[in-house]
XYZ file of C-alpha atoms in Angstrom:
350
model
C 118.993 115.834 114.479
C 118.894 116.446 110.875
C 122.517 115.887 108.226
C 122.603 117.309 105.122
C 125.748 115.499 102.755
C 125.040 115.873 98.832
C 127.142 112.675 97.949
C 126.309 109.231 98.285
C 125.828 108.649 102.077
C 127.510 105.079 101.345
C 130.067 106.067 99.568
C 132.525 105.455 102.068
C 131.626 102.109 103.693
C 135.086 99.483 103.813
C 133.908 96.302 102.328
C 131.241 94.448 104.378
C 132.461 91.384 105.938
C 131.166 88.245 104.620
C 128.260 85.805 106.233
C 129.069 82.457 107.958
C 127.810 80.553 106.017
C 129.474 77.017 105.533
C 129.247 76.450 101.463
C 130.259 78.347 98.366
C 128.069 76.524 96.181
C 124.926 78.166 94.866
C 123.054 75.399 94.801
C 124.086 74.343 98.228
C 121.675 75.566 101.322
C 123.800 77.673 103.599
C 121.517 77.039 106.952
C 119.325 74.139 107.543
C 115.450 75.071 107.179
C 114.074 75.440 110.592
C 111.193 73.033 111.277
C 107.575 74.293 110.353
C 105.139 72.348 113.095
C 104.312 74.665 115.386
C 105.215 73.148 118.784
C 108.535 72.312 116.868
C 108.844 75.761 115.921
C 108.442 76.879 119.582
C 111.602 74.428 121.142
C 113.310 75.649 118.059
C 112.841 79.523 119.746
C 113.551 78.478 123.284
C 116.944 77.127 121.770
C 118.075 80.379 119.754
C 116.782 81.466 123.324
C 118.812 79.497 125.357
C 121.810 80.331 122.896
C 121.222 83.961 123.683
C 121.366 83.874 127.187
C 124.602 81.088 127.493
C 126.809 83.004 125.127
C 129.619 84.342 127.066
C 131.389 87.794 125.751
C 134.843 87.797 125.341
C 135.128 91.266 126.480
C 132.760 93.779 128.182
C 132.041 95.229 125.338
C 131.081 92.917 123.256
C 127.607 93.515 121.994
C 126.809 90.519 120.072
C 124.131 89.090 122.191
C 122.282 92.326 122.618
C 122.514 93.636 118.300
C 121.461 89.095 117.970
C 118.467 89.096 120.267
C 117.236 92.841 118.488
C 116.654 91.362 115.438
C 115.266 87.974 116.669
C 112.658 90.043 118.702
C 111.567 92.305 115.703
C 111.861 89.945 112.449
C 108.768 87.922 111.740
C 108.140 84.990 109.578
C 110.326 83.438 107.243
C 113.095 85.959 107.672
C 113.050 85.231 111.337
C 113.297 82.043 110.712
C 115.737 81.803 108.671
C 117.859 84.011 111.162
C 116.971 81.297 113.652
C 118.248 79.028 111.804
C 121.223 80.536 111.026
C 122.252 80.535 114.937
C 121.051 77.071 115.355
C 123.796 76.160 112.820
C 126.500 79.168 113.896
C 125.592 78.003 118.141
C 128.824 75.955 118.464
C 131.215 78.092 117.382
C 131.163 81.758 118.960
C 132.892 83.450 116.354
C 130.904 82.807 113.838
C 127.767 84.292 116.043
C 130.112 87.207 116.240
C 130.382 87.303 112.430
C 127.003 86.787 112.266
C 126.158 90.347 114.574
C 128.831 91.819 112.519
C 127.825 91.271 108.973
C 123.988 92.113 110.145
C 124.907 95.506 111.586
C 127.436 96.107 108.899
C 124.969 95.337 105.817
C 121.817 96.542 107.063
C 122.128 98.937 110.724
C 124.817 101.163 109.376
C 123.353 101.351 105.995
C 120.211 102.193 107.201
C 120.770 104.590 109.873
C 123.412 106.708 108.142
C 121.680 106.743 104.368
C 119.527 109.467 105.477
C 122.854 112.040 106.716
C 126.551 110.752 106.534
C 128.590 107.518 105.716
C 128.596 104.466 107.372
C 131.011 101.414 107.597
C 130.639 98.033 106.738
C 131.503 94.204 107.156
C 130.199 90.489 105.476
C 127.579 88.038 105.844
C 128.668 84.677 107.641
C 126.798 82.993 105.182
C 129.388 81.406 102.575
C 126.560 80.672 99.624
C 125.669 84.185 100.562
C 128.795 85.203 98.441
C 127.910 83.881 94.868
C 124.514 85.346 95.337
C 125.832 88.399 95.950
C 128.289 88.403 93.232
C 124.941 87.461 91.020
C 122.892 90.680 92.050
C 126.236 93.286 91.293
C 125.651 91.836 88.093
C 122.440 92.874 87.438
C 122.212 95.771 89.838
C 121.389 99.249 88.403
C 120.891 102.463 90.330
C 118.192 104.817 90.080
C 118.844 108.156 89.591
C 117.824 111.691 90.800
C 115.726 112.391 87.792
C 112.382 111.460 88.687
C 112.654 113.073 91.988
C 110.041 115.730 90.960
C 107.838 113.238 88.846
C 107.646 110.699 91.899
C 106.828 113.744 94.404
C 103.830 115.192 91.778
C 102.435 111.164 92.158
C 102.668 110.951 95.493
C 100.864 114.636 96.100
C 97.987 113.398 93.812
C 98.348 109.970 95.476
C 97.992 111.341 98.788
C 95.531 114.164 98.342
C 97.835 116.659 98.324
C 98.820 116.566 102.572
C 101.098 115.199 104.665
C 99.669 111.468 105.397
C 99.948 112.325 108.980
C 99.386 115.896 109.940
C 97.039 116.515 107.136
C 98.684 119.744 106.618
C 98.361 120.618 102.786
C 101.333 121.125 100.901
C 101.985 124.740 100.422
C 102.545 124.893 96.998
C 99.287 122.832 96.532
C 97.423 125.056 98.899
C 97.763 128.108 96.596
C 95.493 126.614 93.765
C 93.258 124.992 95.723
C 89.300 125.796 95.954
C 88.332 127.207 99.727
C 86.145 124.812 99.815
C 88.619 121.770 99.655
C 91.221 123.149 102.081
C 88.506 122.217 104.948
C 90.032 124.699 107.395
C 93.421 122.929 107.136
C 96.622 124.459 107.671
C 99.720 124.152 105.042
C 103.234 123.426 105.374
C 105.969 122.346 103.207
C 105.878 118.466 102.285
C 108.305 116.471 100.876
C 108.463 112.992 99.258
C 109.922 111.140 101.547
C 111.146 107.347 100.768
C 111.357 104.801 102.970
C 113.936 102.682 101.810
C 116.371 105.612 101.435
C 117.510 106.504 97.858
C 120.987 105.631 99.423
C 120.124 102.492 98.657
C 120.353 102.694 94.749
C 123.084 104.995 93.850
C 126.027 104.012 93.694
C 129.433 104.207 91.439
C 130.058 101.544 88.942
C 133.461 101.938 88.610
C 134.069 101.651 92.378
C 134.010 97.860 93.204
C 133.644 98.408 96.822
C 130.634 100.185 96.584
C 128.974 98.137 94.580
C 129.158 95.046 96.327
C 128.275 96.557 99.583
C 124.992 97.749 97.780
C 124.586 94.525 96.300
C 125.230 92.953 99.791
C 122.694 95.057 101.971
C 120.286 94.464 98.764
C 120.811 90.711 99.697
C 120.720 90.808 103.542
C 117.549 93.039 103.098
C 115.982 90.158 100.861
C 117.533 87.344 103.212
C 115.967 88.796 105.996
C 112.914 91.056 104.870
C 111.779 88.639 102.087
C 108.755 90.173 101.268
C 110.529 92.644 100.217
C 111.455 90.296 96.761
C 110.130 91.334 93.662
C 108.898 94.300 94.930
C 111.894 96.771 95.289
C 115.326 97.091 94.333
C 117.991 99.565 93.433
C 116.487 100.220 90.058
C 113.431 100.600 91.486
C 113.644 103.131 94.312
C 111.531 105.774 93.270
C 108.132 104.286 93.036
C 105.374 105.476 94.945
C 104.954 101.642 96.543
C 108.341 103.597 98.338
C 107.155 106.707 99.064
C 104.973 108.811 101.178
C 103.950 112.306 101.508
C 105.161 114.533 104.673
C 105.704 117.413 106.136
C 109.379 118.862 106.000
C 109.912 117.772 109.615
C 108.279 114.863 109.562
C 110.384 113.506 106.546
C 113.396 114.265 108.640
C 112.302 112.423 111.656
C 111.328 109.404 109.653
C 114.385 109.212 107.442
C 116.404 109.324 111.223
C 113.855 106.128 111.944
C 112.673 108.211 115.234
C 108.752 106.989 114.547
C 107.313 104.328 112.303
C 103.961 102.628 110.969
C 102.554 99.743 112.590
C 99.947 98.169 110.775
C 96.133 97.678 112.414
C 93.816 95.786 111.622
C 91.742 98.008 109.836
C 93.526 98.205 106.087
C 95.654 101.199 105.376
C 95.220 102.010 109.261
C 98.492 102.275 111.036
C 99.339 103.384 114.391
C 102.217 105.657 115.267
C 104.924 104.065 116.899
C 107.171 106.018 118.386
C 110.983 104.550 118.583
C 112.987 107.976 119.536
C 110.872 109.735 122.754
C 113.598 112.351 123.050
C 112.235 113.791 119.469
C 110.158 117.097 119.724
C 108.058 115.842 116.815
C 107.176 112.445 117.877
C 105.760 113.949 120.905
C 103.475 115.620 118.432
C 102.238 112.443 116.328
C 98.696 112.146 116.270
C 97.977 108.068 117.304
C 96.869 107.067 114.092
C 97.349 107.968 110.625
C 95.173 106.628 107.467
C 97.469 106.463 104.293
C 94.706 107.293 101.872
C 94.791 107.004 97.815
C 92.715 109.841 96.573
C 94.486 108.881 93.262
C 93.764 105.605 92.266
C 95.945 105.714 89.492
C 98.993 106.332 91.795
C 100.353 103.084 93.250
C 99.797 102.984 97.211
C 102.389 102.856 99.498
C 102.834 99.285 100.542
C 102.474 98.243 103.725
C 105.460 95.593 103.936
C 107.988 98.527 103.084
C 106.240 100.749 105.677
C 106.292 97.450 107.820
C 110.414 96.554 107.108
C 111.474 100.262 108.021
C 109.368 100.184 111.741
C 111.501 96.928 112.394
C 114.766 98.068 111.248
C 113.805 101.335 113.327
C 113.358 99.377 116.529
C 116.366 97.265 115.901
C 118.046 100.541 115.535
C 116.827 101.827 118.909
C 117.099 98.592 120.870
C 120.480 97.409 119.706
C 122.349 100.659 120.472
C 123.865 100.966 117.035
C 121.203 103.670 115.702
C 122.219 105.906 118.538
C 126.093 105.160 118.239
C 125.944 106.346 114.125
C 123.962 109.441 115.023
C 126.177 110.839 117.761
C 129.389 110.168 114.952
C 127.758 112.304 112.757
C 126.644 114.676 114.873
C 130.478 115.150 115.854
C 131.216 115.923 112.196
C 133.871 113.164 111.901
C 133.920 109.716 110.729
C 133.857 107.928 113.626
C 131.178 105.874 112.608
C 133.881 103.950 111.003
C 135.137 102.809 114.288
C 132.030 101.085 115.099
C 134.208 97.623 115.683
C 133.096 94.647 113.763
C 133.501 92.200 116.611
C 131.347 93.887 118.611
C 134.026 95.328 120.833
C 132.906 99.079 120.976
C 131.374 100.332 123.641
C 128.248 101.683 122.749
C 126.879 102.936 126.318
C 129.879 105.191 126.263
């Protein structure tokens, strides 16, 4: 199911809803640190557990739990953690775990799964100190622009020996110039440069205050929660080839809809093709493994922890319900994703 919208994909998002956090200060911590011994760290997850399973809906609809225990299941490390933690302090008061589910799927799921068609909504972090840090990144934030579209895509052909990373169709423009004798009996196709933290993510208008604090907030729930992420991406910075990857026309479609991702192996550069939409006609058609090669080691490769954030926000996606519930909005034409409730009341089965 493939949207094509020429404006900013964002554009229309209400302001996101802050985090429940409990101080304003910077300096302050908004969530105690969760403990770091092992066995410690275990009864800390049977607790977020055990808050998972006793929290009691205060309608049918209320999703909370279910978008909560999606992202506890797919984050890893510290920005699981610090999720965990975030509960631990949020456990005693229900509406701030509703916040919590709201500001999540409001900063990051709708972002995400509508940057690659139509607009989204949004709502803010429960995370109080969140607020001055967020106020701290719109002032630095700056946008990439369209302009090195073409440059990036040349890169990431040279980069990725001028194919698709996974069909290892060649491109077809490529194809044309190339000696018989490198095309190995390979097919071609059209490719595109696909990113995979979408270019949604860095435009944006300065004059519009609303938009630029909900880019500057998803920039900071991305960070909060995806921390490797830091110092290695940002709205200025979305065309990069760390960012990008080489596919067919198709493929670049299906990916941007987060209906397959890249799990890392253990060989290096080795992923495996998981597939999170099984209804797709093209994931039924992934080979099981894909090398991302650098045949130009000038070119930057694509880095595994981006390729590695967009398979978890893809599963959360599928596993949550929210994914599907943006998608069938769009695919109705109207803006119905709007009405994607912040406190969890929609009923996403329906």
């Amino acid at each position: 199911m493939a949207f094509f919208w020429p404006d900013d994909p964002l554009a229309g998002l209400p302001e996101i809803a802050p985090h429940p956090g409990r101080s304003e200060s910077p300096s302050s911590a908004a969530v105690s640190s969760p403990p770091t011994s092992p066995i410690i760290q275990q009864n800390f997850t049977d607790i977020v557990n055990n808050i998972l399973s006793e929290y009691q809906p205060i309608h049918a609809s209320d999703d909370t739990a279910k978008v909560l225990r999606a992202f506890v299941d797919n984050l890893s490390g510290q920005g699981l953690s610090t999720l965990q933690s975030e509960m631990y302090e949020f456990a005693k008061n229900p509406h701030q775990l509703r916040q919590l589910r709201t500001f999540l799927t409001d900063a990051i799921l709708k972002p995400m799964a509508a940057a690659s068609g139509k607009r989204p909504p949004v709502t803010p972090s429960p995370n109080k100190s969140a607020a001055f840090e967020i106020e701290l990144v719109m002032t630095q934030i700056e946008g990439s622009s369209r302009t090195g579209q073409s440059s990036l895509k040349e890169k990431c052909l040279r980069r990725d020996g001028n194919r698709c990373v996974i069909s290892g169709l060649i491109d077809s423009e490529a194809f044309a110039d190339m000696p018989p004798g490198e095309r190995k009996g390979t097919g071609k196709t059209k490719t595109q440069c696909s990113h995979i933290l979408p270019f949604a993510l860095s435009k944006f208008e300065e004059k519009n205050a609303t938009q630029t604090k909900n880019k500057a907030t998803t920039w900071w729930a991305l960070y909060h929660y995806f921390p490797a992420l830091k110092n290695k991406i940002g709205a200025d910075t979305i065309n990069q080839p760390r960012n990008a990857i080489t596919l067919a026309l198709a493929l670049h479609e299906e990916f941007g809809q987060f209906t397959f991702g890249f799990q890392a192996t253990n060989e290096e550069h080795k992923y495996r093709m998981e597939i999170l939409d099984g209804d797709s006609y093209y994931t039924r058609t992934l080979p099981a493994f894909a090398v991302v090669a650098q045949t130009d080691a000038s070119v930057e490769r694509t880095d595994p922890d981006m390729l590695d954030v967009h398979m978890r926000i893809g599963r959360i996606l599928q596993v949550s319900g929210i994914g599907l519930a943006v998608l069938q909005s769009l695919a109705r034409g109207n803006s119905g994703v709007y009405n994607i409730a912040s406190d969890g009341s929609t009923d996403l089965e329906r």
